[in-house]
């Protein structure tokens, strides 16, 4: 009930005219069947009177009323439906997207949270689902309840037994509907899992950037088989859900036949016994039939309202997801100078029993340039996520400027951080918009160009007709420019430089660069990191000599620490890995 009230409160704020349009349509909806039942009854009564004048006048008035009410009801239905769609796409959709982009990352990344988001999206993903379904079903419930009461008052005058038997039938049918609705909502794990795979594969199947691999490796057969496999899973789920609707459907059919037999038997008996006239018989047939229709439709509205209320609840579950970090309150990060970083006995696990970091402790002084190196799975990316305010440690504390990240206002905390992630996001909008992350009128053009120069991308951009206003790819504009993997990485570096955070995190920023571009980036590294504390993550150990210190990680712990030269002298894990890589580069040069 609380979701219905919340949705309608928002609807009336969004469209105040609904406050009078919905009640007016309810009057039309209830009045229309009365008029339609009265037309044949009046026609028979006037024919038996053999008064053509009264017949023509009466029938004309009723037909005009029928047409007027029908037109009014249809017009208002369209208006109400449009307003319901409007609030869904203009208010609830943007709010969910904003929530998804602003709530703590630890409430977005895990699979369980993704399933929760998928269910929340389902609550606003169609005209008959969730929020818009609540609007329609709740309104229908009121209309059909008024109609049922009105018709019920007349049915009682025929025979109270009809009303009682119909009530019993309706309760049984309602309980069967309720069981089917609850099953469909509580057993969604298989459906959601298959839907998530299909959504992901649909995206991959139509993306041009994946099309090269699909064609070279003939992946279309594999895609097709995967679509069939997961569509079959979905169909099996829907088949099981549909079986739970078999009994409610059967009961509605059987009870409908029983109601009709009982109604006609009683009314025909009354006519034979002289209790009612033929005209009254015709009217009562329409009323009792209408009552039966109101009743079955009311049950449909109730089950529909229960289903859509549960879906709406899924939407609000996402919107009410509690954040882990502080938002709008807490300590403010000093972004005027380089930041200090300290990991104090930090342990972290994404899932219980699978520890990624184990009692990790280290300190980075303000302005220091630190490299994190180690094999895959050593915990480097997890450290980045903790520093970026995406997760809190399972144990211990991560401190920035001596204050634990849990005590910062996370909204302003991230203003002090610039990061280049391995899987950084680039939009199909313009180069400038991707770097500044805002509207054109808010951009600092000179700064954008300076950052492009520092990232080694200005030579390409300056040669384009629209320069930094050129679109990336041709998804939005035909004149868009395709960027190579290395150029996209440079663009991400330029974005990080533009933000000018006092903690700069570079997670594999040169993995897609050619040796010359990589060398140029290293030469500019000191300029890029001036006035900042920087953390550089790379698999290429040759790149780490530009850093003040290197932290060599293994299984979530720092096993070696020192400068490039110091670690080579130790002849430990770092030196061994460096020799392996050096030998590889020598062989590569020789082959070249």
Coordinates of C-alpha atoms in Angstrom, one line a residue:
X1 CA 0.0 0.0 0.0
X2 CA 2.8 2.4 0.8
X3 CA 4.2 2.1 -2.7
X4 CA 0.8 2.9 -4.2
X5 CA 0.6 6.0 -2.1
X6 CA 4.1 7.1 -3.0
X7 CA 3.6 6.6 -6.7
X8 CA 0.3 8.5 -6.8
X9 CA 1.8 11.3 -4.7
X10 CA 4.5 11.7 -7.3
X11 CA 2.0 11.4 -10.1
X12 CA -0.2 14.2 -8.7
X13 CA 2.9 16.4 -8.3
X14 CA 4.0 15.6 -11.9
X15 CA 0.5 16.1 -13.4
X16 CA -2.0 17.9 -11.0
X17 CA -4.7 17.6 -13.7
X18 CA -4.9 13.9 -12.8
X19 CA -6.6 14.8 -9.6
X20 CA -9.8 15.5 -11.5
X21 CA -9.3 13.6 -14.7
X22 CA -9.0 10.2 -13.0
X23 CA -12.2 10.6 -10.9
X24 CA -14.1 11.8 -14.0
X25 CA -13.0 8.8 -16.0
X26 CA -14.1 6.5 -13.1
X27 CA -17.6 8.0 -13.3
X28 CA -17.6 7.3 -17.1
X29 CA -16.3 3.8 -16.6
X30 CA -19.0 3.0 -14.0
X31 CA -21.8 4.7 -15.9
X32 CA -21.2 3.1 -19.3
X33 CA -22.3 -0.5 -18.5
X34 CA -25.5 0.9 -16.8
X35 CA -26.4 2.8 -20.0
X36 CA -25.6 -0.2 -22.2
X37 CA -27.8 -2.4 -20.0
X38 CA -30.6 0.2 -20.0
X39 CA -30.7 0.5 -23.9
X40 CA -32.2 -2.9 -24.7
X41 CA -34.5 -2.9 -21.6
X42 CA -35.9 0.5 -22.6
X43 CA -36.3 -0.6 -26.2
X44 CA -38.3 -3.6 -25.2
X45 CA -40.5 -1.6 -22.7
X46 CA -41.3 1.1 -25.3
X47 CA -42.0 -1.4 -28.1
X48 CA -44.5 -3.2 -25.8
X49 CA -46.2 0.2 -25.2
X50 CA -46.3 0.7 -29.0
X51 CA -45.3 4.4 -28.6
X52 CA -43.0 5.1 -31.5
X53 CA -42.4 8.8 -30.5
X54 CA -41.3 7.9 -26.9
X55 CA -39.3 5.0 -28.3
X56 CA -37.3 7.2 -30.7
X57 CA -36.7 10.0 -28.2
X58 CA -35.7 7.6 -25.4
X59 CA -33.4 5.5 -27.5
X60 CA -31.8 8.5 -29.1
X61 CA -31.0 10.1 -25.7
X62 CA -29.5 6.8 -24.4
X63 CA -27.5 6.3 -27.5
X64 CA -26.2 9.9 -27.4
X65 CA -25.3 9.4 -23.7
X66 CA -23.6 6.1 -24.6
X67 CA -21.5 7.8 -27.3
X68 CA -20.7 10.8 -25.1
X69 CA -19.6 8.7 -22.1
X70 CA -17.6 6.3 -24.3
X71 CA -15.7 9.2 -26.1
X72 CA -15.1 10.9 -22.7
X73 CA -13.8 7.6 -21.2
X74 CA -11.5 6.9 -24.1
X75 CA -10.1 10.4 -24.2
X76 CA -9.4 10.4 -20.5
X77 CA -7.9 6.9 -20.7
X78 CA -5.4 8.2 -23.3
X79 CA -4.5 11.2 -21.2
X80 CA -4.0 9.1 -18.1
X81 CA -1.9 6.6 -19.9
X82 CA 0.3 9.3 -21.4
X83 CA 0.8 10.9 -18.0
X84 CA 1.7 7.5 -16.6
X85 CA 4.3 6.9 -19.3
X86 CA 5.5 10.5 -18.9
X87 CA 6.3 10.2 -15.2
X88 CA 7.9 6.8 -15.7
X89 CA 10.3 8.0 -18.4
X90 CA 10.8 11.6 -17.2
X91 CA 11.1 11.0 -13.5
X92 CA 11.5 7.4 -12.4
X93 CA 13.9 6.3 -15.1
X94 CA 16.4 9.3 -14.7
X95 CA 16.3 8.9 -10.9
X96 CA 17.2 5.2 -11.1
X97 CA 20.0 5.9 -13.6
X98 CA 21.3 8.7 -11.3
X99 CA 21.1 6.3 -8.3
X100 CA 23.0 3.7 -10.2
X101 CA 25.8 6.2 -11.1
X102 CA 26.0 7.9 -7.6
X103 CA 25.5 5.1 -5.1
X104 CA 28.6 3.5 -3.6
X105 CA 30.4 1.3 -6.1
X106 CA 30.3 -1.7 -3.7
X107 CA 26.5 -1.6 -4.2
X108 CA 26.9 -1.8 -8.0
X109 CA 29.7 -4.2 -8.9
X110 CA 28.9 -7.5 -7.1
X111 CA 26.7 -10.0 -9.1
X112 CA 24.0 -10.0 -6.3
X113 CA 23.8 -6.2 -6.5
X114 CA 23.5 -6.4 -10.3
X115 CA 20.6 -8.8 -10.0
X116 CA 19.0 -6.4 -7.6
X117 CA 19.4 -3.5 -10.1
X118 CA 18.0 -5.7 -12.8
X119 CA 14.8 -6.3 -10.8
X120 CA 14.6 -2.6 -10.0
X121 CA 14.8 -1.7 -13.7
X122 CA 12.1 -4.2 -14.4
X123 CA 9.8 -2.0 -12.2
X124 CA 10.0 0.8 -14.7
X125 CA 10.7 -1.1 -17.9
X126 CA 7.3 -1.1 -19.5
X127 CA 3.7 0.3 -19.7
X128 CA 2.2 -2.7 -17.7
X129 CA 5.1 -3.3 -15.3
X130 CA 5.9 -1.8 -11.9
X131 CA 5.2 1.8 -11.4
X132 CA 3.0 2.4 -14.5
X133 CA 1.2 -0.8 -13.8
X134 CA 0.5 0.4 -10.2
X135 CA -1.0 3.6 -11.6
X136 CA -3.3 1.7 -14.0
X137 CA -4.2 -1.2 -11.7
X138 CA -4.8 1.0 -8.6
X139 CA -7.1 3.3 -10.7
X140 CA -8.8 0.3 -12.2
X141 CA -9.3 -1.2 -8.7
X142 CA -11.1 2.0 -7.5
X143 CA -13.3 2.1 -10.7
X144 CA -14.3 -1.6 -10.6
X145 CA -14.9 -1.5 -6.8
X146 CA -17.3 1.4 -7.3
X147 CA -19.0 -0.5 -10.2
X148 CA -19.1 -3.7 -8.2
X149 CA -20.8 -2.0 -5.2
X150 CA -23.3 -0.2 -7.5
X151 CA -24.2 -3.4 -9.4
X152 CA -24.2 -5.5 -6.3
X153 CA -26.9 -3.3 -4.8
X154 CA -29.1 -4.1 -7.7
X155 CA -28.2 -7.8 -7.8
X156 CA -29.3 -8.1 -4.1
X157 CA -32.8 -7.1 -5.3
X158 CA -32.8 -10.1 -7.7
X159 CA -31.6 -12.8 -5.2
X160 CA -29.1 -12.4 -2.3
X161 CA -27.9 -15.9 -2.9
X162 CA -26.4 -14.8 -6.2
X163 CA -24.3 -12.3 -4.4
X164 CA -23.2 -14.7 -1.7
X165 CA -22.2 -17.5 -4.2
X166 CA -20.3 -15.1 -6.4
X167 CA -18.5 -13.8 -3.3
X168 CA -17.3 -17.3 -2.4
X169 CA -16.2 -18.0 -5.9
X170 CA -14.3 -14.8 -6.0
X171 CA -12.4 -15.4 -2.8
X172 CA -11.3 -18.9 -4.1
X173 CA -10.2 -17.4 -7.4
X174 CA -8.4 -14.5 -5.7
X175 CA -6.4 -16.9 -3.5
X176 CA -5.3 -18.9 -6.6
X177 CA -4.3 -15.6 -8.4
X178 CA -2.4 -14.6 -5.3
X179 CA -0.4 -17.9 -5.3
X180 CA 0.5 -17.4 -8.9
X181 CA 1.7 -13.8 -8.4
X182 CA 3.8 -14.7 -5.4
X183 CA 5.5 -17.6 -7.2
X184 CA 6.4 -15.5 -10.2
X185 CA 8.0 -12.8 -8.0
X186 CA 9.9 -14.9 -5.5
X187 CA 11.4 -17.4 -7.9
X188 CA 13.3 -15.1 -10.2
X189 CA 16.9 -16.2 -9.8
X190 CA 16.9 -18.3 -12.9
X191 CA 15.1 -15.7 -15.0
X192 CA 17.3 -12.8 -13.9
X193 CA 20.5 -14.9 -14.5
X194 CA 19.5 -15.8 -18.0
X195 CA 18.2 -12.2 -18.7
X196 CA 21.6 -10.7 -17.6
X197 CA 23.5 -13.1 -20.0
X198 CA 21.2 -12.3 -22.9
X199 CA 21.4 -8.5 -22.3
X200 CA 25.2 -8.7 -22.2
X201 CA 25.4 -10.9 -25.3
X202 CA 22.9 -8.7 -27.2
X203 CA 25.2 -5.7 -26.5
X204 CA 28.3 -7.6 -27.6
X205 CA 26.6 -8.9 -30.8
X206 CA 25.8 -5.5 -32.1
X207 CA 28.9 -3.6 -31.0
X208 CA 31.3 -2.8 -33.9
X209 CA 34.4 -3.1 -31.7
X210 CA 33.6 -6.7 -31.0
X211 CA 32.6 -7.4 -34.7
X212 CA 36.2 -8.1 -35.8
X213 CA 36.8 -11.0 -33.5
X214 CA 33.3 -12.3 -34.2
X215 CA 34.0 -12.5 -37.9
X216 CA 37.6 -13.8 -37.7
X217 CA 36.8 -16.5 -35.2
X218 CA 33.4 -17.3 -36.6
X219 CA 31.8 -16.7 -33.2
X220 CA 28.3 -16.2 -34.7
X221 CA 27.6 -19.9 -34.3
X222 CA 28.6 -19.7 -30.6
X223 CA 26.6 -16.6 -30.1
X224 CA 23.6 -18.2 -31.7
X225 CA 23.9 -21.3 -29.6
X226 CA 24.2 -19.2 -26.4
X227 CA 21.1 -17.2 -27.4
X228 CA 19.2 -20.4 -27.9
X229 CA 20.5 -21.9 -24.6
X230 CA 19.5 -18.9 -22.4
X231 CA 16.3 -18.3 -24.3
X232 CA 15.4 -21.9 -23.5
X233 CA 16.1 -21.2 -19.8
X234 CA 13.9 -18.2 -19.9
X235 CA 11.1 -20.1 -21.7
X236 CA 11.4 -22.9 -19.1
X237 CA 11.0 -20.4 -16.3
X238 CA 8.0 -18.7 -18.0
X239 CA 6.5 -22.1 -18.6
X240 CA 6.7 -23.0 -14.9
X241 CA 5.3 -19.6 -14.0
X242 CA 2.5 -20.1 -16.5
X243 CA 1.6 -23.4 -14.9
X244 CA 0.8 -21.6 -11.7
X245 CA -1.7 -19.5 -13.7
X246 CA -3.5 -22.6 -15.0
X247 CA -5.7 -23.1 -11.9
X248 CA -6.7 -19.4 -11.6
X249 CA -7.6 -19.3 -15.3
X250 CA -9.6 -22.6 -15.0
X251 CA -11.4 -21.4 -11.9
X252 CA -12.4 -18.2 -13.6
X253 CA -13.8 -20.1 -16.6
X254 CA -15.7 -22.7 -14.4
X255 CA -17.0 -20.1 -12.0
X256 CA -18.1 -17.9 -14.9
X257 CA -20.2 -20.7 -16.4
X258 CA -21.7 -21.5 -13.0
X259 CA -22.6 -17.8 -12.5
X260 CA -24.3 -17.6 -15.9
X261 CA -26.4 -20.8 -15.4
X262 CA -27.5 -19.7 -11.9
X263 CA -28.3 -16.2 -13.1
X264 CA -30.4 -17.3 -16.1
X265 CA -32.2 -20.0 -14.1
X266 CA -33.3 -17.5 -11.4
X267 CA -34.3 -14.7 -13.8
X268 CA -36.2 -17.0 -16.2
X269 CA -38.1 -18.5 -13.2
X270 CA -39.0 -14.9 -12.1
X271 CA -40.4 -14.1 -15.6
X272 CA -42.4 -17.3 -15.8
X273 CA -43.9 -16.7 -12.3
X274 CA -44.7 -13.1 -13.2
X275 CA -42.3 -11.5 -10.8
X276 CA -40.6 -9.4 -13.4
X277 CA -41.4 -8.2 -16.9
X278 CA -39.5 -9.1 -20.1
X279 CA -38.0 -5.6 -20.1
X280 CA -36.9 -6.0 -16.5
X281 CA -35.5 -9.4 -17.4
X282 CA -33.4 -7.9 -20.1
X283 CA -32.1 -5.2 -17.7
X284 CA -31.3 -7.6 -14.9
X285 CA -29.5 -9.9 -17.3
X286 CA -27.3 -7.0 -18.3
X287 CA -26.8 -6.0 -14.6
X288 CA -26.0 -9.5 -13.3
X289 CA -23.8 -10.1 -16.3
X290 CA -22.1 -6.8 -15.7
X291 CA -21.7 -7.6 -12.0
X292 CA -20.0 -10.9 -13.0
X293 CA -17.7 -9.0 -15.4
X294 CA -16.9 -6.3 -12.7
X295 CA -16.1 -9.1 -10.2
X296 CA -13.7 -11.0 -12.5
X297 CA -12.1 -7.8 -13.7
X298 CA -11.7 -6.6 -10.2
X299 CA -9.9 -9.8 -9.3
X300 CA -7.7 -9.3 -12.3
X301 CA -6.9 -5.7 -11.1
X302 CA -6.1 -6.9 -7.6
X303 CA -3.7 -9.6 -8.8
X304 CA -2.2 -7.1 -11.3
X305 CA -1.8 -4.6 -8.5
X306 CA -0.1 -7.1 -6.3
X307 CA 2.3 -8.0 -9.0
X308 CA 3.1 -4.4 -10.0
X309 CA 3.4 -3.4 -6.3
X310 CA 6.0 -6.1 -5.8
X311 CA 7.8 -4.8 -8.9
X312 CA 7.6 -1.3 -7.7
X313 CA 9.0 -2.4 -4.4
X314 CA 12.0 -3.8 -6.2
X315 CA 12.5 -0.3 -7.7
X316 CA 12.3 1.4 -4.3
X317 CA 14.6 -1.3 -2.8
X318 CA 17.3 0.0 -5.2
X319 CA 16.5 3.6 -4.6
X320 CA 16.7 3.0 -0.8
X321 CA 19.9 1.1 -0.9
X322 CA 22.0 2.3 2.0
X323 CA 25.4 3.7 1.2
X324 CA 28.5 2.5 3.0
X325 CA 30.4 5.8 2.8
X326 CA 29.3 9.2 4.1
X327 CA 27.5 11.4 1.5
X328 CA 26.9 15.1 2.2
X329 CA 28.6 14.9 5.6
X330 CA 31.9 14.0 7.1
X331 CA 35.5 15.3 6.8
X332 CA 36.4 17.4 3.7
X333 CA 39.5 16.4 1.9
X334 CA 42.2 19.1 1.5
X335 CA 42.9 19.2 -2.3
X336 CA 45.3 22.1 -2.2
X337 CA 48.4 20.0 -1.9
X338 CA 49.7 16.4 -2.5
X339 CA 48.0 13.8 -0.3
X340 CA 49.6 11.2 2.0
X341 CA 48.4 7.6 1.8
X342 CA 48.5 4.9 4.5
X343 CA 47.3 1.4 4.6
X344 CA 47.0 0.3 8.2
X345 CA 46.8 -3.5 8.6
X346 CA 44.3 -3.7 5.7
X347 CA 42.6 -6.9 4.7
X348 CA 39.9 -7.2 2.1
X349 CA 37.7 -9.9 0.5
X350 CA 35.0 -9.4 -2.1
X351 CA 33.4 -12.6 -0.9
X352 CA 33.8 -14.3 2.5
X353 CA 36.7 -16.7 2.6
X354 CA 38.4 -15.3 -0.6
X355 CA 40.9 -12.8 0.8
X356 CA 42.6 -10.5 -1.7
X357 CA 44.6 -8.4 0.6
X358 CA 46.0 -9.7 3.9
X359 CA 47.1 -7.4 6.7
X360 CA 48.6 -5.0 4.2
X361 CA 50.5 -2.0 5.7
X362 CA 52.5 0.7 3.9
X363 CA 52.7 4.5 3.8
X364 CA 53.2 6.9 0.9
X365 CA 54.4 10.4 1.7
X366 CA 52.8 13.5 0.0
X367 CA 54.3 14.1 -3.4
X368 CA 55.9 10.7 -3.6
X369 CA 55.8 8.6 -6.9
X370 CA 55.1 5.0 -6.1
X371 CA 54.9 2.0 -8.4
X372 CA 52.8 -1.1 -7.5
X373 CA 54.0 -4.2 -9.3
X374 CA 53.3 -7.9 -9.1
X375 CA 51.8 -10.7 -11.0
X376 CA 48.1 -11.0 -11.8
X377 CA 45.9 -11.4 -8.7
X378 CA 48.5 -9.8 -6.4
X379 CA 45.9 -7.1 -5.3
X380 CA 47.0 -4.1 -7.2
X381 CA 43.6 -3.2 -8.7
X382 CA 41.9 -3.9 -5.3
X383 CA 44.2 -1.3 -3.7
X384 CA 43.1 1.2 -6.4
X385 CA 39.5 0.5 -5.6
X386 CA 40.1 1.1 -1.9
X387 CA 41.9 4.3 -2.6
X388 CA 39.2 5.5 -5.0
X389 CA 36.5 5.1 -2.3
X390 CA 34.8 2.3 -4.0
X391 CA 35.1 -0.2 -1.1
X392 CA 35.9 -0.1 2.6
X393 CA 38.5 -2.6 3.9
X394 CA 37.2 -5.8 5.5
X395 CA 39.7 -5.1 8.3
X396 CA 42.0 -2.2 9.1
X397 CA 41.9 1.3 7.7
X398 CA 42.9 3.2 4.6
X399 CA 44.0 6.7 5.6
X400 CA 44.4 9.8 3.4
X401 CA 46.1 12.7 5.1
X402 CA 45.8 10.7 8.3
X403 CA 42.0 10.4 8.2
X404 CA 40.3 7.0 7.4
X405 CA 38.3 7.0 4.1
X406 CA 35.2 6.0 6.1
X407 CA 35.2 9.4 7.8
X408 CA 35.3 11.5 4.6
X409 CA 32.4 13.0 2.7
X410 CA 32.8 10.7 -0.3
X411 CA 31.2 13.2 -2.7
X412 CA 34.0 15.7 -2.1
X413 CA 36.7 13.1 -1.4
X414 CA 36.7 11.9 -5.0
X415 CA 37.3 15.4 -6.2
X416 CA 40.9 15.0 -5.0
X417 CA 41.5 11.9 -7.0
X418 CA 42.4 11.5 -10.7
X419 CA 42.5 7.9 -12.0
X420 CA 43.2 6.1 -15.3
X421 CA 41.6 2.7 -15.0
X422 CA 42.4 -0.4 -17.2
X423 CA 38.8 -0.5 -18.4
X424 CA 38.2 3.3 -18.5
X425 CA 34.9 4.5 -20.1
X426 CA 34.9 6.6 -23.2
X427 CA 31.7 8.0 -24.5
X428 CA 30.8 8.4 -28.2
X429 CA 30.5 12.2 -27.6
X430 CA 33.3 14.7 -28.4
X431 CA 36.9 14.6 -27.3
X432 CA 36.4 17.8 -25.2
X433 CA 33.3 16.4 -23.5
X434 CA 35.1 13.2 -22.6
X435 CA 38.0 15.1 -21.1
X436 CA 36.0 17.8 -19.2
X437 CA 33.1 15.6 -18.3
X438 CA 30.6 18.4 -18.6
X439 CA 28.7 20.9 -20.8
X440 CA 30.6 22.9 -23.4
X441 CA 30.0 26.2 -21.7
X442 CA 31.7 24.9 -18.6
X443 CA 34.9 23.8 -20.3
X444 CA 38.3 25.3 -20.0
X445 CA 39.5 25.0 -23.6
X446 CA 43.1 26.0 -23.0
X447 CA 43.4 23.5 -20.3
X448 CA 41.9 20.7 -22.4
X449 CA 44.5 21.4 -25.2
X450 CA 47.3 21.5 -22.6
X451 CA 46.3 18.1 -21.2
X452 CA 46.0 16.6 -24.7
X453 CA 49.6 17.8 -25.4
X454 CA 50.9 16.3 -22.1
X455 CA 49.1 13.0 -22.9
X456 CA 50.7 13.0 -26.4
X457 CA 47.4 13.2 -28.3
X458 CA 47.3 16.8 -29.5
X459 CA 49.1 16.2 -32.7
X460 CA 46.2 13.9 -33.9
X461 CA 43.5 16.1 -32.4
X462 CA 44.8 19.4 -33.9
X463 CA 44.8 17.8 -37.4
X464 CA 41.1 17.0 -37.2
X465 CA 38.6 19.5 -38.8
X466 CA 36.7 20.0 -35.5
X467 CA 39.8 19.5 -33.3
X468 CA 38.6 18.8 -29.7
X469 CA 35.0 19.0 -30.8
X470 CA 35.4 15.9 -33.0
X471 CA 33.1 13.0 -32.1
X472 CA 34.7 9.7 -31.0
X473 CA 33.5 6.9 -33.3
X474 CA 30.6 7.1 -35.6
X475 CA 27.9 5.9 -33.3
X476 CA 26.4 9.5 -32.9
X477 CA 27.9 11.5 -35.8
X478 CA 28.9 10.2 -39.2
X479 CA 31.9 12.5 -39.1
X480 CA 33.2 10.9 -35.9
X481 CA 36.8 9.6 -35.7
X482 CA 37.9 6.2 -34.7
X483 CA 40.6 6.0 -32.1
X484 CA 43.1 3.2 -31.7
X485 CA 43.6 1.5 -28.3
X486 CA 46.7 3.5 -27.5
X487 CA 45.0 6.8 -28.5
X488 CA 42.0 5.9 -26.2
X489 CA 44.4 5.4 -23.3
X490 CA 46.0 8.8 -24.0
X491 CA 42.6 10.3 -23.9
X492 CA 42.0 8.7 -20.5
X493 CA 45.3 10.2 -19.3
X494 CA 44.3 13.6 -20.6
X495 CA 41.0 13.3 -18.7
X496 CA 42.9 12.5 -15.4
X497 CA 45.2 15.5 -16.0
X498 CA 42.3 17.8 -16.7
X499 CA 40.7 17.0 -13.3
X500 CA 44.0 17.7 -11.6
X501 CA 43.4 15.6 -8.5
X502 CA 46.1 15.6 -5.9
X503 CA 46.3 11.9 -5.9
X504 CA 47.0 10.5 -9.4
X505 CA 46.4 6.8 -10.0
X506 CA 47.6 5.3 -13.3
X507 CA 46.5 1.7 -13.6
X508 CA 48.3 0.2 -16.6
X509 CA 48.3 3.5 -18.6
X510 CA 50.7 2.2 -21.2
X511 CA 49.4 -1.3 -21.9
X512 CA 48.1 -0.3 -25.4
X513 CA 50.9 2.1 -26.3
X514 CA 53.7 1.4 -28.7
X515 CA 57.3 1.6 -27.4
X516 CA 57.8 5.2 -28.7
X517 CA 54.6 6.5 -27.2
X518 CA 55.3 4.7 -24.0
X519 CA 58.8 6.3 -23.8
X520 CA 57.4 9.7 -24.4
X521 CA 54.8 9.2 -21.6
X522 CA 57.6 8.2 -19.2
X523 CA 59.6 11.3 -20.1
X524 CA 56.6 13.5 -19.3
X525 CA 55.8 11.5 -16.2
X526 CA 57.5 14.0 -13.8
X527 CA 55.6 16.9 -15.5
X528 CA 52.3 15.0 -15.2
X529 CA 52.8 14.2 -11.5
X530 CA 54.2 17.6 -10.4
X531 CA 52.3 18.7 -7.2
X532 CA 50.7 15.3 -6.8
X533 CA 51.1 12.0 -5.0
X534 CA 51.1 9.4 -7.7
X535 CA 50.6 5.6 -7.8
X536 CA 51.7 3.9 -11.0
X537 CA 50.6 0.3 -11.7
X538 CA 52.3 -1.6 -14.4
X539 CA 53.3 -5.1 -15.5
X540 CA 56.3 -3.7 -17.3
X541 CA 59.0 -3.3 -14.7
X542 CA 61.2 -1.1 -16.9
X543 CA 58.6 1.6 -16.4
X544 CA 59.0 1.6 -12.6
X545 CA 62.5 3.3 -12.6
X546 CA 60.7 6.7 -13.0
X547 CA 59.1 6.2 -9.6
X548 CA 60.7 7.1 -6.2
X549 CA 59.8 3.7 -4.7
X550 CA 58.4 0.3 -5.9
X551 CA 56.1 -1.9 -3.8
X552 CA 56.3 -5.5 -5.1
X553 CA 53.1 -7.3 -4.2
X554 CA 52.4 -11.0 -3.9
X555 CA 49.2 -12.6 -2.6
X556 CA 48.0 -9.3 -1.1
X557 CA 51.1 -8.4 0.8
X558 CA 54.2 -6.2 0.1
X559 CA 57.1 -8.6 0.0
X560 CA 59.7 -6.1 -1.3
X561 CA 60.0 -2.3 -1.2
X562 CA 62.7 0.1 -2.6
X563 CA 63.9 1.9 -5.7
X564 CA 64.4 0.1 -9.0
X565 CA 68.2 -0.1 -8.3
X566 CA 67.8 -1.1 -4.7
X567 CA 65.4 -4.0 -5.6
X568 CA 67.7 -5.2 -8.4
X569 CA 70.6 -5.4 -5.9
X570 CA 68.5 -7.5 -3.5
X571 CA 68.2 -10.2 -6.2
X572 CA 64.7 -11.1 -4.9
X573 CA 61.4 -11.5 -6.6
X574 CA 61.5 -8.2 -8.3
X575 CA 64.9 -8.8 -9.8
X576 CA 64.0 -12.2 -11.0
X577 CA 60.8 -10.9 -12.7
X578 CA 62.8 -8.0 -14.2
X579 CA 65.4 -10.4 -15.7
X580 CA 62.6 -12.5 -17.3
X581 CA 61.1 -9.5 -18.9
X582 CA 64.4 -8.1 -20.0
X583 CA 65.2 -11.3 -21.7
X584 CA 61.9 -11.2 -23.4
X585 CA 62.5 -7.7 -24.7
X586 CA 65.9 -8.7 -26.0
X587 CA 64.4 -11.6 -27.9
X588 CA 61.7 -9.3 -29.3
X589 CA 64.3 -6.8 -30.5
X590 CA 66.4 -9.5 -32.0
X591 CA 63.5 -10.9 -33.9
X592 CA 62.5 -7.4 -35.0

